[in-house]
């Protein structure tokens, strides 16, 4: 009998808490701006179900926790009854195909402008400093200078995350991912080059992390640690000691026993013709007690290597999964990948660049 080819590391099963995953390939949360009026739309049913495999983990696009959380057109929310009801058929479609579905809950903070805010108010943040020209890779002229949150206002924002997590459970999601990365509100508290507060939420490393950990504690108390993940990017968006920040956070998160930590691998660089990854997340991966998800420009080879060498338990793919709804199958067969079209990432069309990427099997 011929020896079978070894199973790709990315395609091996994994036990994430109570969830039995059939492979290690995760659909990363990606803003698509097709939720008109901040309400998820029926076309998302097809989009997410196309990318669902039995036992696969999907993380929904960033979803606002309140009417102050918005910073981009037509991103979904989960703070109203209408939004919760609109998510239900989308979640049901993923579950019908055997997928595990988490809702990423976020607040953009200062990455916004008055046009997105109630009554045209200034966006809120840890600071009143406006975005710098390098922030988020966009033209900062579109962002209104923020208003620094008062200390007594912070518990309300924490409660918004708690309420959003409860709503996600009502919508049928399997859990939530707290968005603490990429320069958004939680990250604005974490980073010492942004957070210039002098109260109990600023200054020392412990104080800068308090807001994030208050939110984690509130969400854990509301829905249970076994349904909570968090996304972090300590090496992005400006901190003087990102390794120290990352290690402090993961060690603090261990106290709450959350299900997973999802981190950006920073700065993959080209050396000759080979893309090299610095593996900066290894200390955080070793320190964290739960499931560790890495993301940040991985391809099939990078992902397999990281899983094989225990640098991550799971790998989240964004653009490649966006353009290849059958990505696990393509990785299994080492099949060619559809190229993604950046111009259609964030447009209002319910089909173009959204649900029209072809499958290997055109009858799928």
Tab-separated table of C-alpha atoms in Angstrom:
chain	number	residue	atom	x	y	z
A	1	UNK	CA	0.000	0.000	0.000
A	2	UNK	CA	1.418	3.361	-1.030
A	3	UNK	CA	2.242	5.838	1.681
A	4	UNK	CA	-0.186	8.724	1.873
A	5	UNK	CA	1.161	12.233	1.454
A	6	UNK	CA	1.477	14.014	4.813
A	7	UNK	CA	-1.381	16.332	5.705
A	8	UNK	CA	-0.547	20.003	5.366
A	9	UNK	CA	-0.155	21.619	8.797
A	10	UNK	CA	-2.830	24.188	7.868
A	11	UNK	CA	-5.276	21.369	7.163
A	12	UNK	CA	-4.863	19.487	10.427
A	13	UNK	CA	-7.738	19.586	12.947
A	14	UNK	CA	-7.540	21.703	16.064
A	15	UNK	CA	-9.508	21.888	19.306
A	16	UNK	CA	-10.186	25.525	20.229
A	17	UNK	CA	-11.885	25.392	23.591
A	18	UNK	CA	-15.216	23.668	22.979
A	19	UNK	CA	-14.950	24.149	19.203
A	20	UNK	CA	-13.682	21.350	16.971
A	21	UNK	CA	-11.981	22.980	14.002
A	22	UNK	CA	-11.370	20.854	10.923
A	23	UNK	CA	-8.419	22.994	9.784
A	24	UNK	CA	-6.245	25.933	10.862
A	25	UNK	CA	-7.320	28.444	8.161
A	26	UNK	CA	-9.363	31.335	9.564
A	27	UNK	CA	-11.378	33.914	7.653
A	28	UNK	CA	-9.936	37.193	8.930
A	29	UNK	CA	-12.301	40.077	9.706
A	30	UNK	CA	-12.379	42.415	6.708
A	31	UNK	CA	-14.354	45.635	6.386
A	32	UNK	CA	-16.431	45.473	3.183
A	33	UNK	CA	-18.713	48.545	3.543
A	34	UNK	CA	-21.829	46.876	2.191
A	35	UNK	CA	-24.036	47.170	5.293
A	36	UNK	CA	-26.238	50.047	4.181
A	37	UNK	CA	-27.137	52.366	7.041
A	38	UNK	CA	-25.018	50.226	9.402
A	39	UNK	CA	-27.469	47.322	9.027
A	40	UNK	CA	-26.159	43.973	7.709
A	41	UNK	CA	-27.750	43.089	4.367
A	42	UNK	CA	-29.039	39.828	2.843
A	43	UNK	CA	-26.164	39.713	0.345
A	44	UNK	CA	-23.848	38.984	3.303
A	45	UNK	CA	-25.600	35.616	3.643
A	46	UNK	CA	-24.004	34.421	0.404
A	47	UNK	CA	-20.680	36.139	1.069
A	48	UNK	CA	-20.075	34.419	4.400
A	49	UNK	CA	-21.628	31.070	3.500
A	50	UNK	CA	-19.417	30.888	0.377
A	51	UNK	CA	-16.382	31.034	2.675
A	52	UNK	CA	-17.700	28.501	5.173
A	53	UNK	CA	-16.389	24.971	5.438
A	54	UNK	CA	-17.500	22.404	7.986
A	55	UNK	CA	-15.468	23.055	11.113
A	56	UNK	CA	-13.967	26.277	9.755
A	57	UNK	CA	-13.624	29.450	11.822
A	58	UNK	CA	-14.878	32.748	10.400
A	59	UNK	CA	-14.535	36.145	12.040
A	60	UNK	CA	-17.095	38.697	10.855
A	61	UNK	CA	-16.104	42.129	9.634
A	62	UNK	CA	-15.600	44.837	12.245
A	63	UNK	CA	-18.983	45.630	13.790
A	64	UNK	CA	-19.730	48.827	15.696
A	65	UNK	CA	-20.708	48.748	19.355
A	66	UNK	CA	-22.575	52.076	19.357
A	67	UNK	CA	-23.595	55.063	17.254
A	68	UNK	CA	-20.306	56.770	18.194
A	69	UNK	CA	-18.236	53.806	16.951
A	70	UNK	CA	-18.517	54.521	13.223
A	71	UNK	CA	-15.783	55.858	10.971
A	72	UNK	CA	-16.467	54.456	7.513
A	73	UNK	CA	-19.571	54.328	5.309
A	74	UNK	CA	-21.895	51.345	5.585
A	75	UNK	CA	-20.068	49.274	8.165
A	76	UNK	CA	-22.318	47.020	10.261
A	77	UNK	CA	-23.337	47.591	13.831
A	78	UNK	CA	-24.785	45.430	16.562
A	79	UNK	CA	-26.157	47.944	19.051
A	80	UNK	CA	-29.785	48.007	17.869
A	81	UNK	CA	-32.517	45.401	17.679
A	82	UNK	CA	-32.735	45.897	13.903
A	83	UNK	CA	-29.052	45.113	13.508
A	84	UNK	CA	-29.295	42.013	15.687
A	85	UNK	CA	-32.218	40.697	13.646
A	86	UNK	CA	-30.359	41.406	10.396
A	87	UNK	CA	-27.354	39.368	11.558
A	88	UNK	CA	-29.438	36.294	12.412
A	89	UNK	CA	-29.941	34.879	8.878
A	90	UNK	CA	-26.255	35.497	8.101
A	91	UNK	CA	-25.164	33.584	11.190
A	92	UNK	CA	-27.690	30.847	10.475
A	93	UNK	CA	-26.274	30.398	6.959
A	94	UNK	CA	-22.763	29.896	8.328
A	95	UNK	CA	-23.994	27.425	10.926
A	96	UNK	CA	-26.007	25.534	8.305
A	97	UNK	CA	-22.718	24.778	6.545
A	98	UNK	CA	-21.010	23.705	9.749
A	99	UNK	CA	-18.947	26.837	10.378
A	100	UNK	CA	-17.989	28.537	13.640
A	101	UNK	CA	-18.714	32.264	13.519
A	102	UNK	CA	-17.349	35.024	15.761
A	103	UNK	CA	-18.371	38.680	15.611
A	104	UNK	CA	-15.595	41.255	15.790
A	105	UNK	CA	-16.815	44.178	17.909
A	106	UNK	CA	-15.087	47.547	17.519
A	107	UNK	CA	-15.025	51.244	18.134
A	108	UNK	CA	-12.970	53.348	15.730
A	109	UNK	CA	-12.274	56.189	18.169
A	110	UNK	CA	-10.535	59.074	16.418
A	111	UNK	CA	-10.483	57.291	13.037
A	112	UNK	CA	-13.715	59.082	12.183
A	113	UNK	CA	-15.208	62.457	11.439
A	114	UNK	CA	-18.128	64.513	12.661
A	115	UNK	CA	-20.287	63.327	9.774
A	116	UNK	CA	-20.376	59.819	11.262
A	117	UNK	CA	-21.052	61.006	14.802
A	118	UNK	CA	-24.371	61.716	16.563
A	119	UNK	CA	-25.319	65.369	16.158
A	120	UNK	CA	-22.086	66.063	14.291
A	121	UNK	CA	-19.948	65.813	17.417
A	122	UNK	CA	-16.208	65.246	17.434
A	123	UNK	CA	-15.116	61.606	17.560
A	124	UNK	CA	-13.930	60.345	20.933
A	125	UNK	CA	-10.488	59.012	21.802
A	126	UNK	CA	-7.925	58.594	24.551
A	127	UNK	CA	-6.492	61.904	23.368
A	128	UNK	CA	-7.388	65.136	21.620
A	129	UNK	CA	-4.442	64.750	19.234
A	130	UNK	CA	-5.490	64.397	15.582
A	131	UNK	CA	-4.262	61.600	13.391
A	132	UNK	CA	-0.832	62.013	11.855
A	133	UNK	CA	-0.404	61.830	8.069
A	134	UNK	CA	0.986	58.278	8.320
A	135	UNK	CA	-1.878	56.882	10.341
A	136	UNK	CA	-3.944	54.129	8.736
A	137	UNK	CA	-2.421	54.885	5.329
A	138	UNK	CA	-5.158	57.328	4.400
A	139	UNK	CA	-5.671	61.029	3.927
A	140	UNK	CA	-6.185	62.347	7.456
A	141	UNK	CA	-7.977	65.432	6.168
A	142	UNK	CA	-11.149	63.370	6.231
A	143	UNK	CA	-10.884	62.885	10.007
A	144	UNK	CA	-12.135	65.401	12.564
A	145	UNK	CA	-9.795	66.148	15.488
A	146	UNK	CA	-11.007	63.988	18.387
A	147	UNK	CA	-12.332	64.831	21.816
A	148	UNK	CA	-10.557	63.283	24.776
A	149	UNK	CA	-12.898	61.041	26.745
A	150	UNK	CA	-13.492	62.190	30.299
A	151	UNK	CA	-12.627	59.611	32.940
A	152	UNK	CA	-16.265	59.362	33.999
A	153	UNK	CA	-17.328	58.595	30.403
A	154	UNK	CA	-15.130	55.533	30.023
A	155	UNK	CA	-17.423	53.088	31.887
A	156	UNK	CA	-20.142	53.804	29.312
A	157	UNK	CA	-17.839	52.800	26.456
A	158	UNK	CA	-16.914	49.630	28.344
A	159	UNK	CA	-20.619	48.943	28.743
A	160	UNK	CA	-21.163	49.450	25.004
A	161	UNK	CA	-18.767	46.574	24.343
A	162	UNK	CA	-20.503	44.445	26.949
A	163	UNK	CA	-23.897	45.162	25.408
A	164	UNK	CA	-22.584	44.442	21.899
A	165	UNK	CA	-21.264	41.077	23.080
A	166	UNK	CA	-24.655	40.227	24.552
A	167	UNK	CA	-26.330	41.233	21.289
A	168	UNK	CA	-23.899	39.058	19.325
A	169	UNK	CA	-24.987	36.082	21.399
A	170	UNK	CA	-28.634	36.951	20.726
A	171	UNK	CA	-27.850	37.078	17.001
A	172	UNK	CA	-26.507	33.523	17.259
A	173	UNK	CA	-22.761	34.113	16.983
A	174	UNK	CA	-20.516	31.572	18.690
A	175	UNK	CA	-18.445	34.280	20.312
A	176	UNK	CA	-16.924	37.725	19.897
A	177	UNK	CA	-13.530	39.110	19.018
A	178	UNK	CA	-12.742	42.421	20.722
A	179	UNK	CA	-10.969	44.672	18.205
A	180	UNK	CA	-8.004	46.098	20.076
A	181	UNK	CA	-5.730	46.615	17.071
A	182	UNK	CA	-4.842	48.767	14.075
A	183	UNK	CA	-5.063	52.207	15.600
A	184	UNK	CA	-8.728	52.090	16.647
A	185	UNK	CA	-10.105	53.158	20.028
A	186	UNK	CA	-8.707	50.429	22.282
A	187	UNK	CA	-5.357	50.679	20.519
A	188	UNK	CA	-5.439	54.459	21.035
A	189	UNK	CA	-5.377	53.797	24.770
A	190	UNK	CA	-2.669	51.125	24.572
A	191	UNK	CA	0.006	53.026	22.654
A	192	UNK	CA	2.231	55.496	24.477
A	193	UNK	CA	2.741	57.615	21.346
A	194	UNK	CA	-1.015	58.269	21.232
A	195	UNK	CA	-2.258	58.066	24.804
A	196	UNK	CA	-1.201	61.222	26.630
A	197	UNK	CA	-3.628	60.921	29.529
A	198	UNK	CA	-2.701	61.671	33.132
A	199	UNK	CA	-5.585	59.821	34.816
A	200	UNK	CA	-5.844	56.110	35.678
A	201	UNK	CA	-6.069	55.270	31.952
A	202	UNK	CA	-2.767	56.818	30.884
A	203	UNK	CA	0.907	57.085	31.697
A	204	UNK	CA	2.302	53.746	32.851
A	205	UNK	CA	1.980	50.539	30.854
A	206	UNK	CA	-0.506	49.182	33.370
A	207	UNK	CA	-2.688	52.282	33.177
A	208	UNK	CA	-2.645	52.397	29.371
A	209	UNK	CA	-3.807	48.772	29.268
A	210	UNK	CA	-6.569	49.293	31.816
A	211	UNK	CA	-9.225	50.312	29.264
A	212	UNK	CA	-8.642	47.198	27.154
A	213	UNK	CA	-8.681	44.930	30.189
A	214	UNK	CA	-11.806	46.598	31.610
A	215	UNK	CA	-13.540	45.754	28.333
A	216	UNK	CA	-12.264	42.172	28.387
A	217	UNK	CA	-13.468	41.734	31.954
A	218	UNK	CA	-16.914	43.160	31.168
A	219	UNK	CA	-17.343	40.987	28.074
A	220	UNK	CA	-16.093	37.863	29.859
A	221	UNK	CA	-18.511	38.471	32.737
A	222	UNK	CA	-21.352	38.942	30.253
A	223	UNK	CA	-20.919	35.970	27.894
A	224	UNK	CA	-18.149	33.765	29.334
A	225	UNK	CA	-14.411	33.596	28.688
A	226	UNK	CA	-14.864	30.546	26.445
A	227	UNK	CA	-16.577	32.770	23.867
A	228	UNK	CA	-14.131	35.699	23.883
A	229	UNK	CA	-11.134	36.487	21.702
A	230	UNK	CA	-9.181	39.681	21.157
A	231	UNK	CA	-7.240	41.129	18.239
A	232	UNK	CA	-4.065	43.090	19.015
A	233	UNK	CA	-1.285	44.734	17.013
A	234	UNK	CA	1.401	45.814	19.500
A	235	UNK	CA	3.942	46.414	16.720
A	236	UNK	CA	1.678	48.761	14.742
A	237	UNK	CA	0.474	52.313	15.317
A	238	UNK	CA	3.145	53.682	17.589
A	239	UNK	CA	4.478	52.352	20.864
A	240	UNK	CA	8.015	52.832	22.152
A	241	UNK	CA	8.276	49.245	23.448
A	242	UNK	CA	5.860	47.005	21.530
A	243	UNK	CA	7.320	43.738	22.832
A	244	UNK	CA	6.849	44.833	26.435
A	245	UNK	CA	3.306	45.973	25.616
A	246	UNK	CA	2.440	42.686	23.921
A	247	UNK	CA	3.833	40.554	26.718
A	248	UNK	CA	2.072	42.578	29.410
A	249	UNK	CA	-1.210	42.249	27.570
A	250	UNK	CA	-1.080	38.499	26.980
A	251	UNK	CA	-0.014	37.806	30.546
A	252	UNK	CA	-2.878	39.975	31.771
A	253	UNK	CA	-5.320	38.239	29.420
A	254	UNK	CA	-4.317	34.875	30.881
A	255	UNK	CA	-5.951	35.943	34.140
A	256	UNK	CA	-9.316	36.077	32.374
A	257	UNK	CA	-8.894	32.744	30.590
A	258	UNK	CA	-10.146	34.024	27.240
A	259	UNK	CA	-10.400	31.651	24.297
A	260	UNK	CA	-7.931	33.189	21.874
A	261	UNK	CA	-5.550	36.022	21.083
A	262	UNK	CA	-5.308	37.153	17.445
A	263	UNK	CA	-2.167	39.165	16.629
A	264	UNK	CA	-0.609	40.854	13.624
A	265	UNK	CA	2.816	39.606	12.606
A	266	UNK	CA	4.604	42.865	11.769
A	267	UNK	CA	6.692	43.837	8.828
A	268	UNK	CA	7.235	40.884	6.525
A	269	UNK	CA	10.191	42.029	4.438
A	270	UNK	CA	11.605	41.087	1.059
A	271	UNK	CA	15.172	39.752	1.103
A	272	UNK	CA	16.276	39.021	-2.453
A	273	UNK	CA	13.221	37.254	-3.829
A	274	UNK	CA	12.186	35.644	-0.548
A	275	UNK	CA	9.645	37.147	1.829
A	276	UNK	CA	10.956	36.881	5.363
A	277	UNK	CA	8.830	37.083	8.464
A	278	UNK	CA	10.510	38.386	11.636
A	279	UNK	CA	8.519	36.076	13.946
A	280	UNK	CA	8.168	38.907	16.440
A	281	UNK	CA	5.075	37.297	17.945
A	282	UNK	CA	6.871	34.218	19.284
A	283	UNK	CA	7.324	35.595	22.841
A	284	UNK	CA	3.615	36.479	23.004
A	285	UNK	CA	2.632	33.122	21.560
A	286	UNK	CA	4.700	31.326	24.231
A	287	UNK	CA	3.265	33.448	27.036
A	288	UNK	CA	-0.412	33.184	26.083
A	289	UNK	CA	-2.315	30.229	27.542
A	290	UNK	CA	-5.131	30.033	24.994
A	291	UNK	CA	-5.336	29.615	21.233
A	292	UNK	CA	-2.975	31.901	19.337
A	293	UNK	CA	-3.986	33.194	15.902
A	294	UNK	CA	-1.451	34.977	13.703
A	295	UNK	CA	-2.244	37.177	10.732
A	296	UNK	CA	-0.437	39.662	8.509
A	297	UNK	CA	0.196	38.828	4.881
A	298	UNK	CA	0.681	35.073	5.206
A	299	UNK	CA	0.584	32.819	2.173
A	300	UNK	CA	0.234	29.024	2.030
A	301	UNK	CA	3.915	28.360	2.726
A	302	UNK	CA	4.201	30.911	5.545
A	303	UNK	CA	1.064	29.591	7.210
A	304	UNK	CA	2.149	25.976	7.012
A	305	UNK	CA	5.562	26.830	8.433
A	306	UNK	CA	4.156	28.805	11.361
A	307	UNK	CA	1.759	26.021	12.323
A	308	UNK	CA	4.388	23.300	11.823
A	309	UNK	CA	6.883	25.167	13.989
A	310	UNK	CA	4.259	26.036	16.644
A	311	UNK	CA	4.532	29.783	16.150
A	312	UNK	CA	0.728	29.895	15.929
A	313	UNK	CA	-2.187	27.523	16.331
A	314	UNK	CA	-4.261	29.125	13.571
A	315	UNK	CA	-3.550	31.496	10.687
A	316	UNK	CA	-6.059	34.165	9.626
A	317	UNK	CA	-6.133	35.011	5.925
A	318	UNK	CA	-7.697	38.217	4.648
A	319	UNK	CA	-7.222	39.198	1.021
A	320	UNK	CA	-6.553	35.660	-0.207
A	321	UNK	CA	-9.722	34.392	1.491
A	322	UNK	CA	-11.681	37.367	0.149
A	323	UNK	CA	-10.708	36.434	-3.414
A	324	UNK	CA	-10.821	32.651	-2.942
A	325	UNK	CA	-13.977	31.520	-1.169
A	326	UNK	CA	-12.693	27.930	-1.343
A	327	UNK	CA	-9.257	28.793	0.050
A	328	UNK	CA	-8.854	25.624	2.172
A	329	UNK	CA	-9.514	23.457	-0.896
A	330	UNK	CA	-7.071	25.473	-3.011
A	331	UNK	CA	-4.406	25.141	-0.326
A	332	UNK	CA	-5.042	21.403	-0.116
A	333	UNK	CA	-4.559	20.992	-3.877
A	334	UNK	CA	-1.909	23.709	-4.134
A	335	UNK	CA	-4.158	25.155	-6.825
A	336	UNK	CA	-3.724	28.610	-8.372
A	337	UNK	CA	-5.334	31.451	-6.459
A	338	UNK	CA	-7.700	34.084	-7.808
A	339	UNK	CA	-6.078	37.509	-7.712
A	340	UNK	CA	-7.822	40.032	-5.509
A	341	UNK	CA	-8.951	43.422	-6.785
A	342	UNK	CA	-8.217	46.160	-4.258
A	343	UNK	CA	-10.538	48.569	-6.095
A	344	UNK	CA	-13.580	46.467	-5.121
A	345	UNK	CA	-12.673	45.808	-1.477
A	346	UNK	CA	-14.827	48.609	-0.060
A	347	UNK	CA	-17.587	49.540	-2.483
A	348	UNK	CA	-21.353	49.388	-2.178
A	349	UNK	CA	-21.997	46.847	-4.949
A	350	UNK	CA	-23.651	43.725	-3.460
A	351	UNK	CA	-21.951	41.394	-5.969
A	352	UNK	CA	-18.902	42.938	-7.660
A	353	UNK	CA	-15.726	41.942	-5.834
A	354	UNK	CA	-17.881	40.413	-3.115
A	355	UNK	CA	-19.681	37.215	-4.120
A	356	UNK	CA	-18.484	36.861	-7.736
A	357	UNK	CA	-15.009	35.403	-7.165
A	358	UNK	CA	-14.984	31.953	-8.824
A	359	UNK	CA	-14.593	28.587	-7.140
A	360	UNK	CA	-12.281	25.888	-8.454
A	361	UNK	CA	-15.397	23.913	-9.204
A	362	UNK	CA	-17.669	26.343	-11.028
A	363	UNK	CA	-20.687	24.289	-10.017
A	364	UNK	CA	-20.086	24.988	-6.314
